[in-house]
Amino acid sequence: MNFAKNYLSKYGILIALLVICIVLSIATPYFFTVQNLVIVLRQVSINGILAIGVTFVIIAGGIDLSLGSVIALTGVIAAGFAHPNTYPVMMPVLVGLSAGVLIGTINGLTITIGKVAPFIVTLGMMTIARGLALVLSNGRPVTNLSPSFNFIGGGDVLHIPVPILLFALVILISSVILKYTRIGRYIYAVGGNENAAKASGIRVNRVKLFAYIMCSGLAALAGIVLASRITTGQPNAGIAYELDAIAAVVIGGTSLLGGRGSIAGTVIGVLIIGVINNGLDLLNVSSYYQQIIKGIIIIGAVLLDRKNARQ
Amino acid sequence: MNTDYILCVEHISKSFPGVKALDNVQLNVAKGEVHALMGENGAGKSTLMKILIGMLQPDSGKIIFKGQEVNFSSVHEAIAAGFSMIHQELLPFPELTVAENIFMGREPVHGWLGWINRKKLYADAKALMHKLGVTINVNRLMKTLSIAEMQMVEIAKAIANKAEVIIMDEPTSAISGREVDILFNIIRELKKEGIAIIYISHKMDEIAVIADTISVMRDGKYIGTYPANELDNKQLINLIVGRELDTIFEKRISKSGKPLLEVKKISGEKFSDISFDVSAGEIVGIAGLMGAGRTEIVQAIFGLDKIYAGDISINGKPIKISSPKEAIKNGIGLVSEDRKKTGLVLSSSVKHNITLAALKKFSPGALLNLQREKQVADEQVKKFNIKTPSSNQVVNYLSGGNQQKVVIAKVLLNDPDIIIFDEPTRGIDIGAKTEIYKMMTELAVKGKAIIMVSSELIEVLGLSNRILVVRKGRIAKELKAADATQEMIMEYAME
């Protein structure tokens, strides 16, 4: 019975997404064209990769506020290794991802071994990473990047933009991890009841560490994609991106209390935010109003979810 | 209608979607009596109490209180009329003082601004505690109190509200020994004041001590009301479960073999110098007062608490256990004391809970074999008679007894040789209790070594081969179950 309920609440958001799409298609015919939908997907892929990362952390009962700064820092670092005729394109990618993994490790260890609340650790890391990005770049955008690096964010493979392909790959791998691996199951258990997880022989600290590394690692990937897309390592990039990512996760039905949620839900949440942004742009709604509408949708989605959960 | 009754419940029925929770129920409670309400979980006791306290409204029927029909549409109205309920899980304001908790919502005020008269507040609270014979400083913060003390504050609050009917829902589920005696003394004081008490409990020995009258409910129906002194335990159990239970505890001959688990002089934060052994096929009971260190001892053996000194060996081989993971690897299983706190992931499904400690079995490679997992989980559900619509059901929606069976199914999936049961039947009904007793006996017959911690002396005596009585973190006495009595255990357990 509850299984059906779970599906109903999952379908609830899916239906909401479809309704929004239908309304927008009627309001502005251009919305439902291949060109525009590809644009939407490309636009959401960065927030999508971020949101999937933070889904791991939130299901494990934590939070990560440092994502936006990690994007800027890893973008700047990657750009530093991406000037033409210096290193092969794998270099900036690997260095950027390593920086993300390192930040995730620091976050995770401070939270598990240091026993500091995730909110505080990642709030601190938010300003540390932002500061580092500014220090490393001297506060100036890192430009003059190689064409092969710029291909990551701007190129197409078989007419599909590379960011969309990366997003799809991240969705696939993350879904498999959460659903079909032990560590995935342990993430739910740790978020649902840490004590019970421990008593079941689960090494709770390792599970949390994994979640934070996944989260910062994916933020680094998003940072690389963004730097490549705007052909600049921008130390001021990504401000408040973590909020959009967390909003998508919440809209997707993942509980901020931990233990409950899914990648599918997060992807739908990301699409809802993306489609609305795009649609309101097409309808020439001022960006001031867009913010208000987005806020209403976040709260509305959670209200809907609560109602479903209560029934 | 008998006018001696302060409260008459007549022909109350209440349905929820799919279930008739109460079917034409009656209950007559006299002034100044302790009226025990008994029945298995799901018998309808809680629903009836929720109706009395105004949390639910009946579909039909009447509640007559002091000769007048009443209809409470909210808890607020019920309290104003003179009803009070001490919930099983207390809901205090931890950061406020005892006095502020007692008078929450009805603080004495002075002046037209309605400022709280703190002097009067504390004086009144102090007088009230004195009247109850309780020595709790009313200036203490609520969070510094023990559960037993909080309960007394709740009772004081009920008195402050001028309650004439107090409902107590399993008030002794989290306290023990002397604290229960203190509670019972308070209850006797309340009786003298003419206050009627509706007392819900699963504990037979308590009911025998404190209740004047017993009403029994079963499957949402009223079974009958009896003077407490006219029923013995066996008759009462038969009324509650509705069938003959020849014996709850099966007679079992102990196979005394070589010790499987040996514990030598272990010490930890709350216990010291603990030595005992358990053989295959044996059940060793650990009795003692709440807080004596029983749970800490078994948690240390399972790697959840630290051991400062001493040795543990299995099959004669010394082992080091510093985490539950290592304990499980060494063939130890723990059914923990508090299923909600340490036993279950309440937000996960029955299936995921059952397989949580044994996931390795389903992932020979990198990925989990979900079909195999589901199959095994379904087998466990059947084997342990877990009542759930499916193994995909979120475990939070199951009854206490079925949740406990999920915990046991989880622990046993690893096929441990040494199984620790810590309060295995707390807060579950007699039907589920009997099933769990049977499981434990079968495990012992199969050659498992079993340690059972329990506050219920009847089950310690009924199941164990040997009994260790723990007092203040030390083993005060080891008794052979065959010669032991409840009185003997209590004598060694008391400080």
PDB file of N, CA and C in Angstrom, chain A residues 51-91:
ATOM      1  N   ALA A  51      22.920  18.869  -8.111  1.00  0.00           N
ATOM      2  CA  ALA A  51      21.787  18.398  -7.308  1.00  0.00           C
ATOM      3  C   ALA A  51      21.924  16.909  -7.017  1.00  0.00           C
ATOM      4  N   ILE A  52      22.417  16.154  -7.999  1.00  0.00           N
ATOM      5  CA  ILE A  52      22.593  14.725  -7.758  1.00  0.00           C
ATOM      6  C   ILE A  52      23.658  14.500  -6.687  1.00  0.00           C
ATOM      7  N   GLY A  53      24.717  15.293  -6.749  1.00  0.00           N
ATOM      8  CA  GLY A  53      25.744  15.167  -5.712  1.00  0.00           C
ATOM      9  C   GLY A  53      25.178  15.416  -4.328  1.00  0.00           C
ATOM     10  N   VAL A  54      24.418  16.493  -4.210  1.00  0.00           N
ATOM     11  CA  VAL A  54      23.923  16.849  -2.880  1.00  0.00           C
ATOM     12  C   VAL A  54      22.806  15.891  -2.439  1.00  0.00           C
ATOM     13  N   THR A  55      22.190  15.192  -3.392  1.00  0.00           N
ATOM     14  CA  THR A  55      21.201  14.170  -3.035  1.00  0.00           C
ATOM     15  C   THR A  55      21.847  13.099  -2.144  1.00  0.00           C
ATOM     16  N   PHE A  56      23.058  12.687  -2.497  1.00  0.00           N
ATOM     17  CA  PHE A  56      23.760  11.681  -1.685  1.00  0.00           C
ATOM     18  C   PHE A  56      23.888  12.167  -0.239  1.00  0.00           C
ATOM     19  N   VAL A  57      24.344  13.417  -0.110  1.00  0.00           N
ATOM     20  CA  VAL A  57      24.587  13.963   1.225  1.00  0.00           C
ATOM     21  C   VAL A  57      23.281  14.103   2.009  1.00  0.00           C
ATOM     22  N   ILE A  58      22.229  14.560   1.320  1.00  0.00           N
ATOM     23  CA  ILE A  58      20.973  14.796   2.029  1.00  0.00           C
ATOM     24  C   ILE A  58      20.333  13.472   2.442  1.00  0.00           C
ATOM     25  N   ILE A  59      20.375  12.460   1.581  1.00  0.00           N
ATOM     26  CA  ILE A  59      19.832  11.153   1.980  1.00  0.00           C
ATOM     27  C   ILE A  59      20.607  10.614   3.172  1.00  0.00           C
ATOM     28  N   ALA A  60      21.918  10.877   3.205  1.00  0.00           N
ATOM     29  CA  ALA A  60      22.726  10.404   4.333  1.00  0.00           C
ATOM     30  C   ALA A  60      22.502  11.252   5.587  1.00  0.00           C
ATOM     31  N   GLY A  61      21.575  12.192   5.527  1.00  0.00           N
ATOM     32  CA  GLY A  61      21.231  12.977   6.705  1.00  0.00           C
ATOM     33  C   GLY A  61      22.074  14.220   6.896  1.00  0.00           C
ATOM     34  N   GLY A  62      22.815  14.644   5.868  1.00  0.00           N
ATOM     35  CA  GLY A  62      23.668  15.820   5.987  1.00  0.00           C
ATOM     36  C   GLY A  62      23.206  16.954   5.089  1.00  0.00           C
ATOM     37  N   ILE A  63      24.079  17.915   4.903  1.00  0.00           N
ATOM     38  CA  ILE A  63      23.804  19.042   4.000  1.00  0.00           C
ATOM     39  C   ILE A  63      25.151  19.554   3.506  1.00  0.00           C
ATOM     40  N   ASP A  64      25.172  20.149   2.311  1.00  0.00           N
ATOM     41  CA  ASP A  64      26.416  20.738   1.812  1.00  0.00           C
ATOM     42  C   ASP A  64      26.122  22.107   1.231  1.00  0.00           C
ATOM     43  N   LEU A  65      26.634  23.148   1.901  1.00  0.00           N
ATOM     44  CA  LEU A  65      26.393  24.518   1.450  1.00  0.00           C
ATOM     45  C   LEU A  65      27.557  25.058   0.634  1.00  0.00           C
ATOM     46  N   SER A  66      28.623  24.257   0.495  1.00  0.00           N
ATOM     47  CA  SER A  66      29.841  24.792  -0.117  1.00  0.00           C
ATOM     48  C   SER A  66      29.868  24.637  -1.642  1.00  0.00           C
ATOM     49  N   LEU A  67      28.799  24.065  -2.219  1.00  0.00           N
ATOM     50  CA  LEU A  67      28.841  23.696  -3.635  1.00  0.00           C
ATOM     51  C   LEU A  67      29.171  24.841  -4.578  1.00  0.00           C
ATOM     52  N   GLY A  68      28.501  25.970  -4.386  1.00  0.00           N
ATOM     53  CA  GLY A  68      28.711  27.094  -5.303  1.00  0.00           C
ATOM     54  C   GLY A  68      30.170  27.537  -5.315  1.00  0.00           C
ATOM     55  N   SER A  69      30.782  27.581  -4.135  1.00  0.00           N
ATOM     56  CA  SER A  69      32.186  27.990  -4.045  1.00  0.00           C
ATOM     57  C   SER A  69      33.100  26.931  -4.630  1.00  0.00           C
ATOM     58  N   VAL A  70      32.737  25.648  -4.431  1.00  0.00           N
ATOM     59  CA  VAL A  70      33.543  24.568  -4.989  1.00  0.00           C
ATOM     60  C   VAL A  70      33.541  24.658  -6.513  1.00  0.00           C
ATOM     61  N   ILE A  71      32.399  25.034  -7.076  1.00  0.00           N
ATOM     62  CA  ILE A  71      32.316  25.239  -8.524  1.00  0.00           C
ATOM     63  C   ILE A  71      33.335  26.278  -8.972  1.00  0.00           C
ATOM     64  N   ALA A  72      33.356  27.408  -8.273  1.00  0.00           N
ATOM     65  CA  ALA A  72      34.264  28.484  -8.660  1.00  0.00           C
ATOM     66  C   ALA A  72      35.715  28.038  -8.505  1.00  0.00           C
ATOM     67  N   LEU A  73      36.027  27.414  -7.344  1.00  0.00           N
ATOM     68  CA  LEU A  73      37.401  27.018  -7.076  1.00  0.00           C
ATOM     69  C   LEU A  73      37.893  25.988  -8.092  1.00  0.00           C
ATOM     70  N   THR A  74      37.113  24.964  -8.320  1.00  0.00           N
ATOM     71  CA  THR A  74      37.557  23.914  -9.243  1.00  0.00           C
ATOM     72  C   THR A  74      37.600  24.450 -10.669  1.00  0.00           C
ATOM     73  N   GLY A  75      36.695  25.368 -11.002  1.00  0.00           N
ATOM     74  CA  GLY A  75      36.718  25.983 -12.336  1.00  0.00           C
ATOM     75  C   GLY A  75      38.011  26.767 -12.541  1.00  0.00           C
ATOM     76  N   VAL A  76      38.373  27.544 -11.532  1.00  0.00           N
ATOM     77  CA  VAL A  76      39.602  28.347 -11.617  1.00  0.00           C
ATOM     78  C   VAL A  76      40.822  27.433 -11.720  1.00  0.00           C
ATOM     79  N   ILE A  77      40.848  26.395 -10.870  1.00  0.00           N
ATOM     80  CA  ILE A  77      41.993  25.476 -10.877  1.00  0.00           C
ATOM     81  C   ILE A  77      42.106  24.784 -12.234  1.00  0.00           C
ATOM     82  N   ALA A  78      40.971  24.249 -12.716  1.00  0.00           N
ATOM     83  CA  ALA A  78      40.998  23.546 -14.005  1.00  0.00           C
ATOM     84  C   ALA A  78      41.460  24.495 -15.112  1.00  0.00           C
ATOM     85  N   ALA A  79      40.922  25.733 -15.097  1.00  0.00           N
ATOM     86  CA  ALA A  79      41.272  26.697 -16.144  1.00  0.00           C
ATOM     87  C   ALA A  79      42.772  26.976 -16.141  1.00  0.00           C
ATOM     88  N   GLY A  80      43.369  26.990 -14.955  1.00  0.00           N
ATOM     89  CA  GLY A  80      44.798  27.232 -14.835  1.00  0.00           C
ATOM     90  C   GLY A  80      45.643  26.199 -15.573  1.00  0.00           C
ATOM     91  N   PHE A  81      45.095  24.998 -15.726  1.00  0.00           N
ATOM     92  CA  PHE A  81      45.819  23.949 -16.427  1.00  0.00           C
ATOM     93  C   PHE A  81      45.330  23.766 -17.866  1.00  0.00           C
ATOM     94  N   ALA A  82      44.483  24.695 -18.326  1.00  0.00           N
ATOM     95  CA  ALA A  82      43.816  24.482 -19.612  1.00  0.00           C
ATOM     96  C   ALA A  82      44.242  25.485 -20.678  1.00  0.00           C
ATOM     97  N   HIS A  83      45.329  26.209 -20.434  1.00  0.00           N
ATOM     98  CA  HIS A  83      45.770  27.139 -21.465  1.00  0.00           C
ATOM     99  C   HIS A  83      46.259  26.358 -22.678  1.00  0.00           C
ATOM    100  N   PRO A  84      46.128  26.947 -23.871  1.00  0.00           N
ATOM    101  CA  PRO A  84      46.504  26.212 -25.083  1.00  0.00           C
ATOM    102  C   PRO A  84      47.986  25.820 -25.041  1.00  0.00           C
ATOM    103  N   ASN A  85      48.310  24.664 -25.630  1.00  0.00           N
ATOM    104  CA  ASN A  85      49.676  24.163 -25.775  1.00  0.00           C
ATOM    105  C   ASN A  85      50.422  24.032 -24.446  1.00  0.00           C
ATOM    106  N   THR A  86      49.692  23.672 -23.373  1.00  0.00           N
ATOM    107  CA  THR A  86      50.389  23.392 -22.119  1.00  0.00           C
ATOM    108  C   THR A  86      50.246  21.900 -21.777  1.00  0.00           C
ATOM    109  N   TYR A  87      49.066  21.532 -21.270  1.00  0.00           N
ATOM    110  CA  TYR A  87      48.866  20.138 -20.885  1.00  0.00           C
ATOM    111  C   TYR A  87      47.795  19.512 -21.789  1.00  0.00           C
ATOM    112  N   PRO A  88      47.756  18.164 -21.850  1.00  0.00           N
ATOM    113  CA  PRO A  88      46.621  17.518 -22.545  1.00  0.00           C
ATOM    114  C   PRO A  88      45.322  17.797 -21.781  1.00  0.00           C
ATOM    115  N   VAL A  89      44.181  17.696 -22.427  1.00  0.00           N
ATOM    116  CA  VAL A  89      42.898  18.115 -21.838  1.00  0.00           C
ATOM    117  C   VAL A  89      42.531  17.304 -20.599  1.00  0.00           C
ATOM    118  N   MET A  90      43.094  16.087 -20.480  1.00  0.00           N
ATOM    119  CA  MET A  90      42.786  15.282 -19.294  1.00  0.00           C
ATOM    120  C   MET A  90      43.328  15.939 -18.022  1.00  0.00           C
ATOM    121  N   MET A  91      44.390  16.723 -18.200  1.00  0.00           N
ATOM    122  CA  MET A  91      45.052  17.308 -17.032  1.00  0.00           C
ATOM    123  C   MET A  91      44.120  18.235 -16.232  1.00  0.00           C
TER     124      MET A  91
END
